[in-house]
Short mmCIF file of N, CA and C in Angstrom, two decimals:
data_model
loop_
_atom_site.label_atom_id
_atom_site.label_comp_id
_atom_site.label_asym_id
_atom_site.label_seq_id
_atom_site.Cartn_x
_atom_site.Cartn_y
_atom_site.Cartn_z
N UNK B 13 6.99 72.78 16.99
CA UNK B 13 7.11 72.75 15.54
C UNK B 13 8.45 72.18 15.12
N UNK B 14 9.49 72.69 15.78
CA UNK B 14 10.84 72.25 15.43
C UNK B 14 11.04 70.78 15.79
N UNK B 15 10.49 70.36 16.93
CA UNK B 15 10.60 68.98 17.36
C UNK B 15 9.88 68.04 16.39
N UNK B 16 8.73 68.46 15.91
CA UNK B 16 7.97 67.64 14.96
C UNK B 16 8.74 67.49 13.64
N UNK B 17 9.37 68.54 13.18
CA UNK B 17 10.11 68.46 11.92
C UNK B 17 11.35 67.57 12.08
N UNK B 18 11.97 67.61 13.26
CA UNK B 18 13.11 66.73 13.51
C UNK B 18 12.67 65.27 13.50
N UNK B 19 11.52 65.01 14.12
CA UNK B 19 11.00 63.64 14.13
C UNK B 19 10.66 63.18 12.71
N UNK B 20 10.10 64.08 11.92
CA UNK B 20 9.78 63.73 10.54
C UNK B 20 11.05 63.44 9.74
N UNK B 21 12.09 64.26 9.96
CA UNK B 21 13.36 64.03 9.27
C UNK B 21 13.96 62.69 9.66
N UNK B 22 13.90 62.37 10.95
CA UNK B 22 14.43 61.09 11.42
C UNK B 22 13.64 59.94 10.80
N UNK B 23 12.33 60.09 10.73
CA UNK B 23 11.48 59.05 10.14
C UNK B 23 11.78 58.88 8.65
N UNK B 24 11.94 59.99 7.94
CA UNK B 24 12.26 59.93 6.51
C UNK B 24 13.62 59.27 6.30
N UNK B 25 14.57 59.62 7.16
CA UNK B 25 15.91 59.03 7.06
C UNK B 25 15.84 57.52 7.30
N UNK B 26 15.09 57.10 8.31
CA UNK B 26 14.96 55.67 8.59
C UNK B 26 14.32 54.93 7.42
N UNK B 27 13.28 55.53 6.83
CA UNK B 27 12.62 54.91 5.68
C UNK B 27 13.56 54.80 4.49
N UNK B 28 14.33 55.86 4.24
CA UNK B 28 15.23 55.82 3.09
C UNK B 28 16.34 54.80 3.30
N UNK B 29 16.83 54.70 4.54
CA UNK B 29 17.86 53.69 4.83
C UNK B 29 17.28 52.29 4.68
N UNK B 30 16.08 52.07 5.19
CA UNK B 30 15.49 50.73 5.06
C UNK B 30 15.17 50.43 3.59
N UNK B 31 14.74 51.44 2.83
CA UNK B 31 14.50 51.23 1.39
C UNK B 31 15.79 50.87 0.68
N UNK B 32 16.88 51.57 1.03
CA UNK B 32 18.17 51.28 0.40
C UNK B 32 18.64 49.88 0.77
N UNK B 33 18.50 49.52 2.05
CA UNK B 33 18.92 48.18 2.48
C UNK B 33 18.10 47.09 1.79
N UNK B 34 16.80 47.31 1.68
CA UNK B 34 15.98 46.29 1.00
C UNK B 34 16.31 46.24 -0.49
N UNK B 35 16.60 47.39 -1.10
CA UNK B 35 16.98 47.40 -2.51
C UNK B 35 18.31 46.67 -2.70
N UNK B 36 19.24 46.95 -1.78
CA UNK B 36 20.56 46.31 -1.85
C UNK B 36 20.41 44.79 -1.69
N UNK B 37 19.58 44.39 -0.73
CA UNK B 37 19.39 42.96 -0.49
C UNK B 37 18.67 42.30 -1.66
N UNK B 38 17.65 42.95 -2.19
CA UNK B 38 16.85 42.35 -3.26
C UNK B 38 17.52 42.43 -4.62
N UNK B 39 18.54 43.27 -4.76
CA UNK B 39 19.19 43.38 -6.07
C UNK B 39 20.20 42.27 -6.31
N UNK B 40 20.44 41.44 -5.31
CA UNK B 40 21.33 40.29 -5.50
C UNK B 40 20.54 39.15 -6.13
N UNK B 41 21.27 38.23 -6.77
CA UNK B 41 20.60 37.13 -7.47
C UNK B 41 21.17 35.79 -7.05
N UNK B 42 20.34 34.78 -7.19
CA UNK B 42 20.82 33.40 -7.07
C UNK B 42 21.25 32.93 -8.46
N UNK B 43 22.28 32.14 -8.49
CA UNK B 43 22.84 31.69 -9.77
C UNK B 43 22.05 30.49 -10.28
N UNK B 44 21.74 30.46 -11.57
CA UNK B 44 21.05 29.29 -12.13
C UNK B 44 21.92 28.03 -12.06
N UNK B 45 21.27 26.88 -11.97
CA UNK B 45 22.00 25.61 -11.85
C UNK B 45 22.88 25.32 -13.06
N UNK B 46 22.44 25.70 -14.25
CA UNK B 46 23.24 25.40 -15.44
C UNK B 46 24.58 26.14 -15.39
N UNK B 47 24.61 27.30 -14.74
CA UNK B 47 25.88 28.03 -14.60
C UNK B 47 26.83 27.22 -13.73
N UNK B 48 26.31 26.63 -12.67
CA UNK B 48 27.13 25.78 -11.80
C UNK B 48 27.72 24.62 -12.59
N UNK B 49 26.92 23.97 -13.41
CA UNK B 49 27.40 22.83 -14.20
C UNK B 49 28.47 23.26 -15.19
N UNK B 50 28.24 24.37 -15.88
CA UNK B 50 29.23 24.87 -16.84
C UNK B 50 30.53 25.24 -16.14
N UNK B 51 30.42 25.90 -14.99
CA UNK B 51 31.62 26.30 -14.25
C UNK B 51 32.36 25.07 -13.73
N UNK B 52 31.63 24.06 -13.26
CA UNK B 52 32.28 22.82 -12.82
C UNK B 52 33.07 22.18 -13.95
N UNK B 53 32.47 22.11 -15.12
CA UNK B 53 33.18 21.53 -16.28
C UNK B 53 34.40 22.38 -16.64
N UNK B 54 34.24 23.69 -16.65
CA UNK B 54 35.35 24.58 -17.01
C UNK B 54 36.49 24.47 -16.00
N UNK B 55 36.16 24.40 -14.72
CA UNK B 55 37.21 24.28 -13.70
C UNK B 55 37.90 22.92 -13.80
N UNK B 56 37.15 21.87 -14.07
CA UNK B 56 37.76 20.55 -14.25
C UNK B 56 38.73 20.57 -15.43
N UNK B 57 38.30 21.13 -16.55
CA UNK B 57 39.18 21.23 -17.72
C UNK B 57 40.39 22.10 -17.39
N UNK B 58 40.16 23.18 -16.64
CA UNK B 58 41.26 24.08 -16.25
C UNK B 58 42.30 23.33 -15.42
N UNK B 59 41.85 22.54 -14.45
CA UNK B 59 42.79 21.81 -13.60
C UNK B 59 43.53 20.74 -14.41
N UNK B 60 42.85 20.07 -15.32
CA UNK B 60 43.52 19.08 -16.17
C UNK B 60 44.58 19.76 -17.04
N UNK B 61 44.23 20.88 -17.65
CA UNK B 61 45.19 21.59 -18.49
C UNK B 61 46.38 22.11 -17.67
N UNK B 62 46.10 22.62 -16.49
CA UNK B 62 47.20 23.08 -15.63
C UNK B 62 48.09 21.92 -15.20
N UNK B 63 47.49 20.74 -15.00
CA UNK B 63 48.29 19.57 -14.66
C UNK B 63 49.21 19.18 -15.81
N UNK B 64 48.68 19.24 -17.03
CA UNK B 64 49.52 18.94 -18.20
C UNK B 64 50.66 19.94 -18.30
N UNK B 65 50.35 21.22 -18.10
CA UNK B 65 51.39 22.25 -18.16
C UNK B 65 52.42 22.02 -17.06
N UNK B 66 51.95 21.71 -15.85
CA UNK B 66 52.88 21.49 -14.73
C UNK B 66 53.79 20.30 -15.01
N UNK B 67 53.24 19.19 -15.47
CA UNK B 67 54.08 18.02 -15.73
C UNK B 67 55.04 18.26 -16.89
N UNK B 68 54.61 19.01 -17.89
CA UNK B 68 55.54 19.36 -18.98
C UNK B 68 56.69 20.20 -18.45
N UNK B 69 56.37 21.15 -17.56
CA UNK B 69 57.42 21.97 -16.95
C UNK B 69 58.34 21.12 -16.08
N UNK B 70 57.76 20.19 -15.34
CA UNK B 70 58.58 19.34 -14.46
C UNK B 70 59.55 18.51 -15.28
N UNK B 71 59.08 17.92 -16.38
CA UNK B 71 59.98 17.11 -17.21
C UNK B 71 61.05 17.96 -17.87
N UNK B 72 60.69 19.15 -18.33
CA UNK B 72 61.69 20.05 -18.93
C UNK B 72 62.73 20.47 -17.90
N UNK B 73 62.26 20.81 -16.71
CA UNK B 73 63.19 21.26 -15.66
C UNK B 73 64.03 20.10 -15.14
N UNK B 74 63.44 18.91 -15.10
CA UNK B 74 64.20 17.73 -14.67
C UNK B 74 65.34 17.44 -15.65
N UNK B 75 65.07 17.64 -16.93
CA UNK B 75 66.12 17.44 -17.93
C UNK B 75 67.25 18.46 -17.75
N UNK B 76 66.89 19.68 -17.38
CA UNK B 76 67.92 20.71 -17.15
C UNK B 76 68.73 20.38 -15.90
N UNK B 77 68.05 19.99 -14.83
CA UNK B 77 68.74 19.71 -13.56
C UNK B 77 69.64 18.49 -13.69
N UNK B 78 69.18 17.45 -14.35
CA UNK B 78 69.96 16.22 -14.47
C UNK B 78 70.89 16.20 -15.68
N UNK B 79 70.85 17.24 -16.48
CA UNK B 79 71.69 17.30 -17.67
C UNK B 79 73.16 17.47 -17.31
N UNK B 80 74.02 16.86 -18.08
CA UNK B 80 75.46 16.94 -17.82
C UNK B 80 76.02 18.29 -18.22
N UNK B 81 75.42 18.96 -19.18
CA UNK B 81 75.94 20.23 -19.67
C UNK B 81 75.44 21.42 -18.86
N UNK B 82 74.54 21.21 -17.92
CA UNK B 82 73.92 22.32 -17.20
C UNK B 82 74.90 22.96 -16.22
N UNK B 83 74.87 24.29 -16.21
CA UNK B 83 75.71 25.03 -15.26
C UNK B 83 74.94 25.18 -13.95
N UNK B 84 75.65 25.62 -12.92
CA UNK B 84 75.01 25.80 -11.62
C UNK B 84 73.93 26.88 -11.69
N UNK B 85 74.16 27.91 -12.50
CA UNK B 85 73.16 28.97 -12.64
C UNK B 85 71.89 28.45 -13.29
N UNK B 86 72.03 27.63 -14.32
CA UNK B 86 70.87 27.05 -14.98
C UNK B 86 70.10 26.14 -14.03
N UNK B 87 70.84 25.37 -13.23
CA UNK B 87 70.19 24.47 -12.27
C UNK B 87 69.45 25.27 -11.21
N UNK B 88 70.08 26.35 -10.70
CA UNK B 88 69.43 27.19 -9.69
C UNK B 88 68.17 27.84 -10.26
N UNK B 89 68.27 28.34 -11.48
CA UNK B 89 67.10 28.96 -12.12
C UNK B 89 66.01 27.92 -12.35
N UNK B 90 66.39 26.72 -12.76
CA UNK B 90 65.41 25.66 -12.99
C UNK B 90 64.69 25.28 -11.70
N UNK B 91 65.42 25.26 -10.60
CA UNK B 91 64.79 24.95 -9.30
C UNK B 91 63.82 26.05 -8.89
N UNK B 92 64.19 27.31 -9.14
CA UNK B 92 63.28 28.42 -8.83
C UNK B 92 62.00 28.33 -9.66
N UNK B 93 62.17 28.05 -10.94
CA UNK B 93 61.01 27.91 -11.83
C UNK B 93 60.16 26.72 -11.40
N UNK B 94 60.80 25.64 -11.00
CA UNK B 94 60.10 24.45 -10.53
C UNK B 94 59.26 24.78 -9.29
N UNK B 95 59.87 25.47 -8.33
CA UNK B 95 59.15 25.87 -7.12
C UNK B 95 57.99 26.80 -7.46
N UNK B 96 58.25 27.77 -8.32
CA UNK B 96 57.21 28.71 -8.73
C UNK B 96 56.07 27.98 -9.43
N UNK B 97 56.39 27.01 -10.27
CA UNK B 97 55.36 26.25 -10.99
C UNK B 97 54.45 25.49 -10.03
N UNK B 98 55.05 24.84 -9.07
CA UNK B 98 54.25 24.06 -8.11
C UNK B 98 53.39 24.97 -7.25
N UNK B 99 53.97 26.06 -6.77
CA UNK B 99 53.19 26.99 -5.93
C UNK B 99 52.05 27.60 -6.74
N UNK B 100 52.31 27.99 -7.97
CA UNK B 100 51.26 28.56 -8.83
C UNK B 100 50.16 27.55 -9.10
N UNK B 101 50.55 26.31 -9.34
CA UNK B 101 49.57 25.26 -9.60
C UNK B 101 48.68 25.05 -8.38
N UNK B 102 49.29 24.94 -7.21
CA UNK B 102 48.51 24.73 -5.99
C UNK B 102 47.60 25.91 -5.69
N UNK B 103 48.11 27.13 -5.89
CA UNK B 103 47.30 28.32 -5.66
C UNK B 103 46.13 28.38 -6.64
N UNK B 104 46.40 28.06 -7.89
CA UNK B 104 45.33 28.07 -8.89
C UNK B 104 44.27 27.02 -8.58
N UNK B 105 44.69 25.84 -8.17
CA UNK B 105 43.73 24.79 -7.79
C UNK B 105 42.91 25.22 -6.57
N UNK B 106 43.56 25.84 -5.60
CA UNK B 106 42.86 26.32 -4.41
C UNK B 106 41.82 27.37 -4.79
N UNK B 107 42.20 28.30 -5.65
CA UNK B 107 41.27 29.34 -6.07
C UNK B 107 40.11 28.74 -6.87
N UNK B 108 40.39 27.73 -7.69
CA UNK B 108 39.32 27.04 -8.42
C UNK B 108 38.32 26.40 -7.46
N UNK B 109 38.82 25.75 -6.42
CA UNK B 109 37.94 25.10 -5.45
C UNK B 109 37.11 26.14 -4.69
N UNK B 110 37.73 27.25 -4.30
CA UNK B 110 36.99 28.31 -3.60
C UNK B 110 35.91 28.89 -4.51
N UNK B 111 36.25 29.08 -5.78
CA UNK B 111 35.28 29.61 -6.74
C UNK B 111 34.08 28.67 -6.87
N UNK B 112 34.35 27.38 -6.99
CA UNK B 112 33.27 26.39 -7.08
C UNK B 112 32.42 26.42 -5.81
N UNK B 113 33.07 26.54 -4.66
CA UNK B 113 32.34 26.61 -3.39
C UNK B 113 31.38 27.80 -3.37
N UNK B 114 31.87 28.98 -3.77
CA UNK B 114 31.02 30.17 -3.79
C UNK B 114 29.89 30.05 -4.81
N UNK B 115 30.20 29.50 -5.97
CA UNK B 115 29.15 29.33 -6.99
C UNK B 115 28.09 28.35 -6.48
N UNK B 116 28.53 27.27 -5.84
CA UNK B 116 27.58 26.29 -5.31
C UNK B 116 26.67 26.93 -4.26
N UNK B 117 27.27 27.69 -3.35
CA UNK B 117 26.47 28.35 -2.31
C UNK B 117 25.52 29.38 -2.91
N UNK B 118 25.94 30.01 -4.01
CA UNK B 118 25.10 31.03 -4.64
C UNK B 118 23.93 30.42 -5.42
N UNK B 119 23.95 29.12 -5.64
CA UNK B 119 22.80 28.50 -6.31
C UNK B 119 21.69 28.19 -5.33
N UNK B 120 22.01 28.07 -4.06
CA UNK B 120 21.01 27.63 -3.08
C UNK B 120 20.60 28.72 -2.09
N UNK B 121 21.58 29.33 -1.39
CA UNK B 121 21.17 30.19 -0.29
C UNK B 121 21.80 31.57 -0.25
N UNK B 122 22.98 31.76 -0.76
CA UNK B 122 23.64 33.06 -0.68
C UNK B 122 23.65 33.75 -2.03
N UNK B 123 22.76 34.72 -2.23
CA UNK B 123 22.76 35.41 -3.52
C UNK B 123 24.03 36.24 -3.70
N UNK B 124 24.37 36.46 -4.95
CA UNK B 124 25.59 37.21 -5.26
C UNK B 124 25.24 38.62 -5.72
N UNK B 125 26.25 39.48 -5.62
CA UNK B 125 26.09 40.85 -6.08
C UNK B 125 27.23 41.24 -7.00
N UNK B 126 27.35 42.52 -7.22
CA UNK B 126 28.36 43.03 -8.15
C UNK B 126 29.78 42.80 -7.64
N UNK B 127 29.98 42.89 -6.34
CA UNK B 127 31.33 42.72 -5.78
C UNK B 127 31.84 41.32 -6.07
N UNK B 128 30.99 40.33 -5.92
CA UNK B 128 31.37 38.95 -6.25
C UNK B 128 31.83 38.87 -7.70
N UNK B 129 31.05 39.45 -8.60
CA UNK B 129 31.38 39.38 -10.03
C UNK B 129 32.68 40.10 -10.35
N UNK B 130 32.85 41.31 -9.81
CA UNK B 130 34.09 42.05 -10.06
C UNK B 130 35.30 41.28 -9.55
N UNK B 131 35.21 40.77 -8.34
CA UNK B 131 36.33 40.06 -7.72
C UNK B 131 36.73 38.84 -8.53
N UNK B 132 35.77 37.98 -8.83
CA UNK B 132 36.11 36.74 -9.52
C UNK B 132 36.48 36.96 -10.97
N UNK B 133 35.94 38.01 -11.58
CA UNK B 133 36.36 38.30 -12.95
C UNK B 133 37.83 38.72 -12.96
N UNK B 134 38.22 39.54 -11.99
CA UNK B 134 39.63 39.96 -11.91
C UNK B 134 40.54 38.76 -11.64
N UNK B 135 40.13 37.90 -10.72
CA UNK B 135 40.95 36.72 -10.39
C UNK B 135 41.12 35.82 -11.60
N UNK B 136 40.03 35.53 -12.30
CA UNK B 136 40.13 34.65 -13.47
C UNK B 136 40.96 35.28 -14.58
N UNK B 137 40.83 36.59 -14.76
CA UNK B 137 41.63 37.24 -15.81
C UNK B 137 43.12 37.17 -15.48
N UNK B 138 43.47 37.45 -14.23
CA UNK B 138 44.88 37.43 -13.83
C UNK B 138 45.46 36.03 -13.99
N UNK B 139 44.77 35.02 -13.50
CA UNK B 139 45.32 33.67 -13.58
C UNK B 139 45.33 33.13 -15.00
N UNK B 140 44.34 33.47 -15.80
CA UNK B 140 44.32 33.00 -17.18
C UNK B 140 45.46 33.61 -17.98
N UNK B 141 45.63 34.90 -17.86
CA UNK B 141 46.71 35.58 -18.58
C UNK B 141 48.06 35.16 -18.01
N UNK B 142 48.13 34.97 -16.70
CA UNK B 142 49.37 34.53 -16.07
C UNK B 142 49.83 33.19 -16.58
N UNK B 143 48.91 32.25 -16.69
CA UNK B 143 49.28 30.92 -17.20
C UNK B 143 49.75 31.02 -18.64
N UNK B 144 49.11 31.87 -19.41
CA UNK B 144 49.47 31.99 -20.83
C UNK B 144 50.90 32.51 -21.00
N UNK B 145 51.28 33.50 -20.21
CA UNK B 145 52.57 34.14 -20.42
C UNK B 145 53.69 33.65 -19.51
N UNK B 146 53.37 33.18 -18.32
CA UNK B 146 54.41 32.82 -17.35
C UNK B 146 54.94 31.41 -17.58
N UNK B 147 54.06 30.46 -17.79
CA UNK B 147 54.49 29.07 -17.90
C UNK B 147 55.06 28.77 -19.28
N UNK B 148 56.06 27.90 -19.27
CA UNK B 148 56.51 27.34 -20.54
C UNK B 148 55.70 26.07 -20.75
N UNK B 149 55.83 25.50 -21.89
CA UNK B 149 55.11 24.26 -22.15
C UNK B 149 54.42 24.32 -23.48
N UNK B 150 53.48 23.43 -23.64
CA UNK B 150 52.77 23.33 -24.90
C UNK B 150 51.92 24.57 -25.13
N UNK B 151 52.12 25.20 -26.27
CA UNK B 151 51.36 26.41 -26.59
C UNK B 151 49.88 26.09 -26.77
N UNK B 152 49.58 24.94 -27.35
CA UNK B 152 48.19 24.55 -27.58
C UNK B 152 47.45 24.42 -26.25
N UNK B 153 48.10 23.82 -25.27
CA UNK B 153 47.47 23.62 -23.95
C UNK B 153 47.26 24.97 -23.27
N UNK B 154 48.23 25.87 -23.39
CA UNK B 154 48.07 27.19 -22.78
C UNK B 154 46.95 27.97 -23.46
N UNK B 155 46.82 27.82 -24.77
CA UNK B 155 45.74 28.50 -25.49
C UNK B 155 44.38 27.91 -25.09
N UNK B 156 44.31 26.58 -24.92
CA UNK B 156 43.07 25.96 -24.44
C UNK B 156 42.72 26.48 -23.05
N UNK B 157 43.73 26.63 -22.19
CA UNK B 157 43.50 27.18 -20.86
C UNK B 157 42.98 28.62 -20.96
N UNK B 158 43.52 29.37 -21.91
CA UNK B 158 43.05 30.74 -22.15
C UNK B 158 41.58 30.73 -22.57
N UNK B 159 41.19 29.79 -23.42
CA UNK B 159 39.80 29.70 -23.86
C UNK B 159 38.87 29.33 -22.70
N UNK B 160 39.33 28.45 -21.81
CA UNK B 160 38.54 28.10 -20.63
C UNK B 160 38.37 29.34 -19.75
N UNK B 161 39.46 30.07 -19.53
CA UNK B 161 39.38 31.29 -18.73
C UNK B 161 38.45 32.32 -19.34
N UNK B 162 38.50 32.46 -20.66
CA UNK B 162 37.61 33.40 -21.34
C UNK B 162 36.15 32.97 -21.20
N UNK B 163 35.90 31.67 -21.25
CA UNK B 163 34.52 31.19 -21.09
C UNK B 163 34.00 31.47 -19.68
N UNK B 164 34.85 31.29 -18.67
CA UNK B 164 34.40 31.58 -17.30
C UNK B 164 34.17 33.08 -17.13
N UNK B 165 35.06 33.90 -17.70
CA UNK B 165 34.85 35.35 -17.64
C UNK B 165 33.56 35.72 -18.38
N UNK B 166 33.27 35.04 -19.48
CA UNK B 166 32.01 35.27 -20.19
C UNK B 166 30.80 34.93 -19.33
N UNK B 167 30.90 33.86 -18.56
CA UNK B 167 29.80 33.50 -17.65
C UNK B 167 29.65 34.56 -16.57
N UNK B 168 30.76 35.08 -16.08
CA UNK B 168 30.68 36.13 -15.06
C UNK B 168 30.07 37.40 -15.65
N UNK B 169 30.38 37.70 -16.90
CA UNK B 169 29.75 38.85 -17.57
C UNK B 169 28.24 38.60 -17.71
N UNK B 170 27.85 37.36 -17.98
CA UNK B 170 26.43 37.02 -18.03
C UNK B 170 25.78 37.24 -16.66
N UNK B 171 26.50 36.93 -15.58
CA UNK B 171 25.96 37.19 -14.25
C UNK B 171 25.80 38.69 -14.01
N UNK B 172 26.73 39.50 -14.54
CA UNK B 172 26.57 40.96 -14.49
C UNK B 172 25.27 41.36 -15.20
N UNK B 173 25.01 40.76 -16.34
CA UNK B 173 23.79 41.06 -17.08
C UNK B 173 22.55 40.70 -16.25
N UNK B 174 22.57 39.53 -15.62
CA UNK B 174 21.43 39.14 -14.77
C UNK B 174 21.25 40.10 -13.61
N UNK B 175 22.37 40.55 -13.02
CA UNK B 175 22.28 41.52 -11.93
C UNK B 175 21.66 42.83 -12.40
N UNK B 176 22.12 43.33 -13.53
CA UNK B 176 21.58 44.60 -14.02
C UNK B 176 20.11 44.47 -14.40
N UNK B 177 19.73 43.33 -14.97
CA UNK B 177 18.33 43.10 -15.31
C UNK B 177 17.48 43.06 -14.04
N UNK B 178 17.96 42.42 -13.01
CA UNK B 178 17.24 42.35 -11.74
C UNK B 178 17.11 43.75 -11.13
N UNK B 179 18.17 44.55 -11.20
CA UNK B 179 18.11 45.91 -10.65
C UNK B 179 17.11 46.76 -11.43
N UNK B 180 17.07 46.60 -12.75
CA UNK B 180 16.10 47.36 -13.55
C UNK B 180 14.67 46.99 -13.18
N UNK B 181 14.43 45.72 -12.97
CA UNK B 181 13.09 45.28 -12.57
C UNK B 181 12.72 45.87 -11.22
N UNK B 182 13.66 45.84 -10.28
CA UNK B 182 13.38 46.40 -8.95
C UNK B 182 13.13 47.90 -9.02
N UNK B 183 13.91 48.61 -9.82
CA UNK B 183 13.71 50.06 -9.95
C UNK B 183 12.36 50.35 -10.61
N UNK B 184 11.99 49.56 -11.58
CA UNK B 184 10.68 49.73 -12.23
C UNK B 184 9.56 49.52 -11.22
N UNK B 185 9.69 48.50 -10.39
CA UNK B 185 8.67 48.23 -9.38
C UNK B 185 8.60 49.36 -8.36
N UNK B 186 9.75 49.89 -7.97
CA UNK B 186 9.75 51.00 -7.01
C UNK B 186 9.08 52.24 -7.61
N UNK B 187 9.39 52.54 -8.87
CA UNK B 187 8.77 53.69 -9.53
C UNK B 187 7.27 53.48 -9.67
N UNK B 188 6.87 52.27 -9.97
CA UNK B 188 5.45 51.96 -10.12
C UNK B 188 4.73 52.14 -8.78
N UNK B 189 5.36 51.70 -7.69
CA UNK B 189 4.78 51.88 -6.36
C UNK B 189 4.70 53.35 -5.99
N UNK B 190 5.72 54.12 -6.34
CA UNK B 190 5.74 55.55 -6.04
C UNK B 190 4.58 56.27 -6.73
N UNK B 191 4.37 55.95 -7.99
CA UNK B 191 3.32 56.62 -8.75
C UNK B 191 1.93 56.15 -8.37
N UNK B 192 1.83 54.95 -7.85
CA UNK B 192 0.51 54.45 -7.45
C UNK B 192 0.06 55.04 -6.12
N UNK B 193 1.01 55.52 -5.32
CA UNK B 193 0.65 56.14 -4.04
C UNK B 193 0.15 57.50 -4.29
#
């Protein structure tokens, strides 16, 4: 009797684990193609705007470094800002390329889940706000970059909506199957 109940418990546990794994696997979604196109355009605009900001910073810093009135402290600070600007620009471009790569893969073969959305939403928020407050340069260009970042975050929120809708459909189907048995 005891052995049979242990076997039943093991069987129930295996079924619940396999149900959870299939739910976890099926609750992920593939991204629609139009999202890929919108994200490609947004990332292209983002890189162009960041290039404008970078070149504006380079010309401003070059004027400080080559200026006759500049002190050694101003020149040292300008070089630090110059280095920081270039590193930030390269890092932002790298992250944009990685984001495009993941979005492209998610349109064809690798479905995305909530972790993808949380991660990329945090990354886009940090870099968008960082560009707005850290870089000097044209305020209009920084605000345009902020709008691009907000649009990408909006798309990621839309992906959250698609994920939750897919999970609701799966839960409805599971409940329907439970009641039909």
